[in-house]
Structures are given as structure tokens and as C-alpha cells.
XYZ file of C-alpha atoms in Angstrom:
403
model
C 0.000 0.000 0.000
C 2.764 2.167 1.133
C 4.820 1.944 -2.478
C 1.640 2.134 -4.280
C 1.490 5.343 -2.561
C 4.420 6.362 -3.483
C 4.403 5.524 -7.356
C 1.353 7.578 -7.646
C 2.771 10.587 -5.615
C 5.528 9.754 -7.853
C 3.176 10.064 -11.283
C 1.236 13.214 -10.433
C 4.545 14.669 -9.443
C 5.615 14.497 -13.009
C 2.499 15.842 -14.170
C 2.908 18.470 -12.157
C 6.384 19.249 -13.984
C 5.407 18.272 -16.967
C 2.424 21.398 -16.531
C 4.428 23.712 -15.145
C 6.932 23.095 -17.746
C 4.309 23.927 -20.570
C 3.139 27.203 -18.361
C 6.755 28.426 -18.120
C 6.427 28.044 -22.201
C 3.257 29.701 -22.416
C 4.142 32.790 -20.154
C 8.287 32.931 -21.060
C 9.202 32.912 -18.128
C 8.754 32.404 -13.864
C 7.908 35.021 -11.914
C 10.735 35.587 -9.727
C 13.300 33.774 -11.625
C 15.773 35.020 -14.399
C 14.759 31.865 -17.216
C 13.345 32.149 -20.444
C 11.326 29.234 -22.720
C 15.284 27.881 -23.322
C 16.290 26.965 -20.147
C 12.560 26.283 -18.906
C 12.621 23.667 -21.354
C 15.842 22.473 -20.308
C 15.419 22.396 -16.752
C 11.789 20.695 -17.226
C 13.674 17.879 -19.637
C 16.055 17.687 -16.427
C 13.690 17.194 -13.923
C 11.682 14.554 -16.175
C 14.692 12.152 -16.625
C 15.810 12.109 -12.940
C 11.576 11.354 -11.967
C 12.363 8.318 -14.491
C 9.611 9.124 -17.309
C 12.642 8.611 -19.346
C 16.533 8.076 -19.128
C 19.569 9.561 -20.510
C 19.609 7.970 -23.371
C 16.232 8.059 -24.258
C 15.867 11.784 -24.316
C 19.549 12.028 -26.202
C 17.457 9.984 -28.818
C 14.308 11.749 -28.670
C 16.027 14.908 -30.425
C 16.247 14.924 -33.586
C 19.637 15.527 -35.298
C 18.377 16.018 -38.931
C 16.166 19.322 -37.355
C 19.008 20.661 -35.078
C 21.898 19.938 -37.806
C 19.608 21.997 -40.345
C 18.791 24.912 -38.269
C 22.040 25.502 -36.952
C 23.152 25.412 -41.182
C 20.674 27.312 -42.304
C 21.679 30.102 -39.584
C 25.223 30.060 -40.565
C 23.954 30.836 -43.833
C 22.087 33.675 -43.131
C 24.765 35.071 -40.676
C 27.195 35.261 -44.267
C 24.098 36.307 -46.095
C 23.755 39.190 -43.275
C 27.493 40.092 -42.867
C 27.820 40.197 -46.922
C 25.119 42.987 -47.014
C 22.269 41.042 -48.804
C 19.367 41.502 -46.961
C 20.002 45.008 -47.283
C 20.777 45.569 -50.651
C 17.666 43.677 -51.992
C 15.748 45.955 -49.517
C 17.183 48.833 -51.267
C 17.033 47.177 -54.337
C 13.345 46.684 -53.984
C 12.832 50.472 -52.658
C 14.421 51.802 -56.179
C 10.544 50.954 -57.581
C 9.075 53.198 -55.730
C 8.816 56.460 -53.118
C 5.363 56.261 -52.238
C 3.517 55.453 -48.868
C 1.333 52.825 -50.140
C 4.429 51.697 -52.859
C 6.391 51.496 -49.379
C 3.653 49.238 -47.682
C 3.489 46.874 -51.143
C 7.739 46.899 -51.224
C 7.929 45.816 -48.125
C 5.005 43.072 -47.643
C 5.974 41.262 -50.861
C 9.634 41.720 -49.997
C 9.435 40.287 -46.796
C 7.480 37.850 -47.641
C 9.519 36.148 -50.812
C 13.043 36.511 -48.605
C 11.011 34.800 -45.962
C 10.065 31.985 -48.280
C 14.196 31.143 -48.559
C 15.453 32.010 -45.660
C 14.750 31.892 -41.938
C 11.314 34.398 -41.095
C 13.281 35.593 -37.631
C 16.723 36.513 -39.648
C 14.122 38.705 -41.938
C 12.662 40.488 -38.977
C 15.731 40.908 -37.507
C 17.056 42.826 -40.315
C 14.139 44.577 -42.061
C 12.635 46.144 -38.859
C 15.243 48.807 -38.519
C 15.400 49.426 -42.008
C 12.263 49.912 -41.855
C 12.085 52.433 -39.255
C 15.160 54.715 -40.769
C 12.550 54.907 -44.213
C 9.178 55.280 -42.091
C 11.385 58.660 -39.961
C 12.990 59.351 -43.026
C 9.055 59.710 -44.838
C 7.913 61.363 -41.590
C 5.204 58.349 -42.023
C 3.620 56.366 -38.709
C 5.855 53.552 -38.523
C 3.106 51.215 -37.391
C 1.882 49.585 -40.234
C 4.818 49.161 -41.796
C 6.360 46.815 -38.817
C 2.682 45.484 -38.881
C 3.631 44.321 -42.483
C 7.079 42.878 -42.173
C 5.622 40.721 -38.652
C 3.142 39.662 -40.887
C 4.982 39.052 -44.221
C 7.583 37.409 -42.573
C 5.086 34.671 -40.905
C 3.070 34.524 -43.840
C 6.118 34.343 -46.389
C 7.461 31.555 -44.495
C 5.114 29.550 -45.107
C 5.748 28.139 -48.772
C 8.752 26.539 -48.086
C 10.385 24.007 -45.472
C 13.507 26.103 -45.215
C 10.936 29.322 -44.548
C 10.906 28.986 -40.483
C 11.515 26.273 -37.647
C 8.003 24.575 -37.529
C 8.052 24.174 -41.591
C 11.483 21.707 -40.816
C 9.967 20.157 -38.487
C 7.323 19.053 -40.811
C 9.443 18.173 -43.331
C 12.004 16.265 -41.023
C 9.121 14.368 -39.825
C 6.902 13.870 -42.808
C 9.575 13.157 -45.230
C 7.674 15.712 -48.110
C 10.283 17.161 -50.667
C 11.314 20.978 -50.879
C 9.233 21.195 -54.394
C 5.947 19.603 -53.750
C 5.653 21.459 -50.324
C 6.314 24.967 -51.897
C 3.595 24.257 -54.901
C 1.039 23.226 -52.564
C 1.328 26.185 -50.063
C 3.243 28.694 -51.931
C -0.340 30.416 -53.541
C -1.299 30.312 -49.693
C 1.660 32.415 -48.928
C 0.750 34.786 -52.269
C -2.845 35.398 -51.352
C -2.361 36.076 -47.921
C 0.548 38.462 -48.786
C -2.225 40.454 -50.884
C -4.938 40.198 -48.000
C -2.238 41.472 -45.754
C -1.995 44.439 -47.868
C -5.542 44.936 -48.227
C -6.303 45.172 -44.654
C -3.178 47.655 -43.745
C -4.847 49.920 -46.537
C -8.125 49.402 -44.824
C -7.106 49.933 -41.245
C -4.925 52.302 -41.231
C -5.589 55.258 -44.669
C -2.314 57.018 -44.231
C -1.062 54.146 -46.382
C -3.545 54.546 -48.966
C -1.564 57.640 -50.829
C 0.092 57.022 -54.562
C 2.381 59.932 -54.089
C 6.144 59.855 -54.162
C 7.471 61.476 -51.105
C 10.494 64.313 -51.344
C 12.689 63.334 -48.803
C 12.691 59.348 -49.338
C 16.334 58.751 -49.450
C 17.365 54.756 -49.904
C 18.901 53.268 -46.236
C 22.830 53.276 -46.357
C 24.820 49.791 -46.027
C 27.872 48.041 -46.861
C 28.683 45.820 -49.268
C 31.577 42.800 -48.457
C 31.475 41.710 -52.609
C 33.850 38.390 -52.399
C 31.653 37.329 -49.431
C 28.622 38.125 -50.908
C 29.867 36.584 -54.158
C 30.585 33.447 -52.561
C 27.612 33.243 -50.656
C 25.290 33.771 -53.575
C 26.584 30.987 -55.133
C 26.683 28.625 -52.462
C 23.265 29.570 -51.326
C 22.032 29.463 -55.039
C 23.559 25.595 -55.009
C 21.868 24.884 -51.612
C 18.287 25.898 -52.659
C 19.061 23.619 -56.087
C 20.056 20.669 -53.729
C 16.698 21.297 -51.982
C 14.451 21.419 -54.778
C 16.562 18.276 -56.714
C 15.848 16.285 -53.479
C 18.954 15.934 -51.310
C 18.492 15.278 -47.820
C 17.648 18.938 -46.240
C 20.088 18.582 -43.075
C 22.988 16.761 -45.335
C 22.657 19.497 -48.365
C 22.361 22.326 -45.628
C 25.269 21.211 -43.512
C 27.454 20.877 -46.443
C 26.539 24.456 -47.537
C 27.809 25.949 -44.169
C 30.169 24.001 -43.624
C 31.492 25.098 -47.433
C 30.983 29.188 -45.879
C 33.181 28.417 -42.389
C 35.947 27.553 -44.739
C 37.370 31.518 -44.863
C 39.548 34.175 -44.885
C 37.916 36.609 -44.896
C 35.312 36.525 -41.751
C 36.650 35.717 -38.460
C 34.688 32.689 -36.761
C 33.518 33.897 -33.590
C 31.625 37.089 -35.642
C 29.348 34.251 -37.510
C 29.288 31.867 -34.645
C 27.942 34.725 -32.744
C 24.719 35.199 -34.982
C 24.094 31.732 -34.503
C 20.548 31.198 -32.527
C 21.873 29.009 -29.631
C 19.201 30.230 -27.744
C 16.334 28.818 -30.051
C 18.794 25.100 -30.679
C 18.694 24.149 -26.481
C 14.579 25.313 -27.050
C 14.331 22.718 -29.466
C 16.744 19.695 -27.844
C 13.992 20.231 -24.644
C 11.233 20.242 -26.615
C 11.887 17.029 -28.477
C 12.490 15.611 -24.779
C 9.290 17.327 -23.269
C 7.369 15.642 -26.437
C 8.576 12.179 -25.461
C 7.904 12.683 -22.214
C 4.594 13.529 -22.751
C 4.059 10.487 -25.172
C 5.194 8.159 -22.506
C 2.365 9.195 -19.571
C 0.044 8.918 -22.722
C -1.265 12.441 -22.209
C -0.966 12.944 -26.227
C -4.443 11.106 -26.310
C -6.384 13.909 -25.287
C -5.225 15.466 -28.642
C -6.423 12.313 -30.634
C -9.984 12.930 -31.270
C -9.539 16.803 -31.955
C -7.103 15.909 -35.170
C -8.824 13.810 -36.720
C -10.069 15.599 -39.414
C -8.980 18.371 -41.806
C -10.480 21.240 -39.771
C -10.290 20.021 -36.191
C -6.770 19.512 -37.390
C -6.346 23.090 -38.276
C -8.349 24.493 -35.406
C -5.986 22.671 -32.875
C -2.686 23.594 -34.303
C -3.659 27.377 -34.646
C -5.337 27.226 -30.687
C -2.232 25.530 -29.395
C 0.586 27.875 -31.754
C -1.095 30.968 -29.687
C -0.832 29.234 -26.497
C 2.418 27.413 -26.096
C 3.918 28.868 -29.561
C 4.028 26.898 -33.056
C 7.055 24.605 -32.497
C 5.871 23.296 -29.263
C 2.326 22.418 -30.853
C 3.891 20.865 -34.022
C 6.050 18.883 -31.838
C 2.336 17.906 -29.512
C 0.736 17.009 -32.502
C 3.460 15.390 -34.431
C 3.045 11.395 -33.107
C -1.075 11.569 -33.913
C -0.594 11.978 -37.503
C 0.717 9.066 -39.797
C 3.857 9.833 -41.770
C 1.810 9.559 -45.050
C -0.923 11.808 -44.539
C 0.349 14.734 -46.778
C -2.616 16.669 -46.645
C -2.677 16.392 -42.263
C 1.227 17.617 -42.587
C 0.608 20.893 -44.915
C -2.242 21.510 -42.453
C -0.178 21.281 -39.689
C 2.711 23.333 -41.213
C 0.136 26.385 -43.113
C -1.964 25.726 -39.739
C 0.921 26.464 -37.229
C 2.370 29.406 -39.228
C -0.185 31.538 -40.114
C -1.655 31.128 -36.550
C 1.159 33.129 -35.465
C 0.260 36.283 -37.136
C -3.084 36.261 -34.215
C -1.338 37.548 -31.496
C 2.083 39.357 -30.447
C 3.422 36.164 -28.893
C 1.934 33.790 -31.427
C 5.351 33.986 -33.732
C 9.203 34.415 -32.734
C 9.281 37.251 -35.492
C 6.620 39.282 -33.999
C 8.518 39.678 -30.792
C 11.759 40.399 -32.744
C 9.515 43.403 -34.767
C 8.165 44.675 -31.362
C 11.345 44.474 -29.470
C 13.536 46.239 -32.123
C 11.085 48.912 -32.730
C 10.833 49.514 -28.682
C 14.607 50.210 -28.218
C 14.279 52.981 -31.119
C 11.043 54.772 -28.979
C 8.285 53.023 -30.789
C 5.545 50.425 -29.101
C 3.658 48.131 -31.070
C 0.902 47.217 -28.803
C -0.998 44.019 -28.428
C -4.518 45.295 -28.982
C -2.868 47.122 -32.286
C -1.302 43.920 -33.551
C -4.442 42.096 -32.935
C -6.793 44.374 -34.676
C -4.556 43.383 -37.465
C -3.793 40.108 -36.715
C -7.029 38.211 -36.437
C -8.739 38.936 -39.364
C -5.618 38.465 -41.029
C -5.329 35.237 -39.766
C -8.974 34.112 -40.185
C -8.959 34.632 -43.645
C -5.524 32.958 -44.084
C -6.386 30.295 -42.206
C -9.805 29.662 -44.457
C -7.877 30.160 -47.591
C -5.325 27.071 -46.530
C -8.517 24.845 -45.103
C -10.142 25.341 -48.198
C -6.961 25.250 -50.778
C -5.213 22.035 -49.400
């Protein structure tokens, strides 16, 4: 009687982690206590091996390599791409079109959004936002809908490819789909959404609405590295081939950055530095945490709610705004059969465009709202979500009744 005690003491004590752990991921962090959704995920994995709802080497293997190996390439990439002066010269490339508000608002959405299609959504926000203010101050225009429209391009960009943000390789890792057929599938979700995007800006807010070039636009400055950019073109340009020929994503990926670390030009700490460790630990405890949660067969509840095409949808989008979009895929993952293309793009167009709902439904929304605060501007939550829910209504309808 006494050990039976014990084991279930034992079994609602890991629950109890276990649901704290998820809390910690909902909120960010513990009152209190300096952690963010990294090391809460970390310290949850911990705490779940040593109450034995795993071991060691059971949560080594729950991580996937083929996700971690790929991320970490993909962001070596984009540190070279960065360095080199890319992101900002096809900004300013882009900007040569045009000196008008609404021209600005168009520039900027479809900019985003393509660049967010190849390359990681958070590098994208990370860049464009103050680029983005300098031309809004520049224009003496309300910066607002303009950082409304790279959050939003960004997430909804990233949606027509695997390579376009974290949850769309995890889908891919998982579900085995290649590069090509995923981008034809749910790249005229990412189009149509881009031009309902701009749509509602140019509804909500008519200080976007005007056709007339502005006096003072003058393009943003930046430098230009040429061999590195050179070099990276090319090796980038190979990479997205490899992709859409069919090579392995984490094998072509890895090759491509390990290719860019071979240099004389850049020192290694400078690129190592832009590397997201931060977001790599999230993911290592989240694979562990998703185990975990298989093996006290709490993944059940989730069963009957996925079972079709728009409970599907309806639960990935609820759960992206509640414990974020990698965390949900990573839920939902085990209930849907490795075959069921149509329950994967779901999951990957559901997850995404979810994030464009609230302030903390997407990494890149944060990055937008951050950035702009330390230059004096707040993005508030009621603002974003005036945008963000119709915006992800109709999005989300448009992938329901497209895939």
C-alpha cells in the first residue's frame, strides 16, 4: 500500500512538472526567476529524466539531429548572407521601384514575404525592422503599419517553403515531403495572404492609402563585403538547387555551411555569434518534453480533436497561440501518420499563419516589437491584434479550403 502510494505521488509529481513546464512556455518565463522558454525547457527535460519518465539515453534519442543539424546550417547561412550585405541591398534594391507610402507598404510586404520563403522568417525580422524604421522617420510616415507588415509578411512568407521557419522543418524532417511539392502546394497560400495582408493595412490604417512619391525618401545606407557576398550567392544558389533536386535537407544544408566556415575573410567567432543558440537548447527540450509527454500517454487527449482536416487546423492554430508553433507541431506530431500529406501541410500552413493572431503567437513578432521599442516606438498588443485576427482568419480559411 505504502509503495503504491508512493508511485502515484511519484506520477502526479511528473504531471505536475510536466504542466508547469508547458506554463513556463506559455508565459516565457517564472515570476521571480531570471529563465526564459530555453532553459525552462531544459530544466523541465532535467527534472523529467531524474523522476524516471525517461533516461539519458532516451531523451539524447528523442532529439532529432536532422532538425538541429539543419537549423544551426541554415543560420550560418544567413549570418554570411547578413554580414555580406544582402538583406540590405535587396531591400534597397526593392525600394528603387518606388517612393510612395502605399508603394512602401506593397515593397515591403511582398519583400518580406519572398526573402522569408528562402530564408529563416526571424533573420528577416531581424534585419528589415530597422530598415524599416530609418525609411518610415525618413518619410515622416507612422511607422506602425509598416512593422505590422514585415511581422506579418515574414510569418506569412514563411510559409511556402520548409527552409521558410523552424516549424516548416519540423514538418518536413518528420513527414519526409520534398522541398518542391511542399512549396507548390502552399506557396499560392503564402501569395494570397501576402495580398490580403496588404488589403487590410490599406483598410485599417488610410495614411497608407496615398500614390504619391514622397520628397525626402532617401534609400537606407549599407555596406557591401562583394567576395563574401559573391561566394555566398553561389553557395546559397547551389543549396536551394540541392533542396528542390531532393537531397536530404540537413545533409545538403550542412554541407553548404560548412562550405561558408571555410574563410579568410570573416573571423569565426563574428558568424558563430549570430548563430541562434538560444532557439537550438529550445528545441533539444522540446523534443524531450514531447517524449515525455508520449510516454504518460497524455498525447491522447489530442487524438480525437485531429482527426479531421479542420479540427486539425483548429488545434494547431489554438495551441501555436498558447504554447507557440514549435511546441504544438512537436504535440501534434506522433497523432498523424507519416503519409498523410494533406494532415502535414495543415499542420505546417496551420501552425504558421496562426502566429500572425497575437504578439506572442510567432518568434518574429517579438523580434519586430522588441527592435522597434529600443528605437522609442511600441507596437501594442490590442494594435497587432486588430490586425492580426482577421488576417489570420482569412488565411487560415484560404489554406482549409486550398489544401
Amino acid at each position: 500500500m505504502f509503495f503504491q502510494f508512493i508511485e502515484m505521488l511519484l506520477q502526479y509529481t511528473r504531471y505536475l512538472i510536466l504542466g508547469v513546464t508547458y506554463l513556463g512556455l506559455v508565459w516565457g518565463n517564472f515570476p521571480g526567476l531570471r529563465m526564459n522558454r530555453p532553459t525552462i525547457a531544459l530544466v523541465g527535460s532535467a527534472f523529467l529524466i531524474a523522476l524516471g519518465v525517461l533516461d539519458l539515453p532516451e531523451g539524447w534519442q528523442a532529439i532529432d539531429p536532422g532538425t538541429i543539424i539543419f537549423l544551426l546550417s541554415l543560420m550560418i547561412v544567413n549570418a554570411n548572407l547578413s554580414y555580406a550585405g544582402f538583406f540590405q541591398l535587396a531591400l534597397a534594391s526593392l525600394l528603387r521601384f518606388t517612393r510612395s507610402p502605399f508603394g512602401l507598404l506593397v515593397i515591403l510586404t511582398f519583400g518580406g514575404g519572398i526573402l522569408s520563403a528562402f530564408f529563416l522568417n526571424d533573420t528577416l525580422a531581424l534585419v528589415f525592422t530597422p530598415l524599416t524604421l530609418g525609411l518610415t522617420q525618413a518619410l515622416g510616415l507612422n511607422p506602425i503599419p509598416y512593422l505590422l507588415a514585415i511581422a506579418g509578411a515574414t510569418n506569412l512568407g514563411s510559409v511556402a517553403t520548409l527552409s521558410g521557419n523552424p516549424q516548416n522543418i519540423l514538418v518536413g524532417t518528420f513527414s519526409g515531403i520534398g522541398y518542391l511539392k511542399f512549396a507548390q502546394v502552399l506557396t499560392p497560400v503564402a501569395l494570397a495572404g501576402l495580398i490580403v495582408q496588404v488589403g487590410l493595412l490599406w483598410w485599417l490604417y488610410p495614411e497608407v492609402r496615398s500614390g504619391a512619391a514622397g520628397d525626402n525618401f532617401t534609400l537606407p545606407r549599407y555596406r557591401l563585403h562583394k567576395p563574401l557576398l559573391t561566394k555566398t550567392l553561389v553557395i546559397t544558389t547551389g543549396l536551394l538547387i540541392a533542396f528542390v533536386v531532393g537531397v536530404s535537407l540537413g545533409k545538403a544544408a550542412l554541407v553548404a555551411a560548412a562550405l561558408l566556415l571555410i574563410t579568410r575573410r570573416v573571423k569565426p567567432e563574428r558568424v558563430l555569434k549570430q548563430v541562434d543558440w538560444n532557439l537550438l537548447v529550445l528545441f533539444s527540450g522540446l523534443f524531450i518534453l514531447t517524449e515525455a509527454t508520449q510516454k504518460l500517454n497524455l498525447l491522447q487527449a489530442f487524438t480525437g480533436w485531429v482527426g479531421t482536416p479542420a479540427g486539425l487546423l483548429g488545434t494547431i492554430a489554438i495551441l501555436s497561440n498558447i504554447i507557440s508553433n514549435v511546441p504544438a507541431v512537436l504535440l501534434v506530431e506522433p497523432l498523424i501518420g507519416r503519409e498523410d500529406t494533406r494532415a502535414w501541410l495543415l499542420l505546417a500552413a496551420g501552425s504558421t499563419l496562426a502566429g500572425n493572431l497575437t504578439l506572442f503567437g510567432a518568434v518574429a513578432n517579438l523580434i519586430v516589437v522588441e527592435a522597434a521599442a529600443k528605437l522609442g516606438y511600441k507596437l501594442s498588443f490590442w494594435e497587432h491584434l486588430r490586425f492580426g485576427l482577421p488576417l489570420t482568419a482569412i488565411t487560415l480559411l484560404m489554406a482549409y479550403f486550398w489544401i
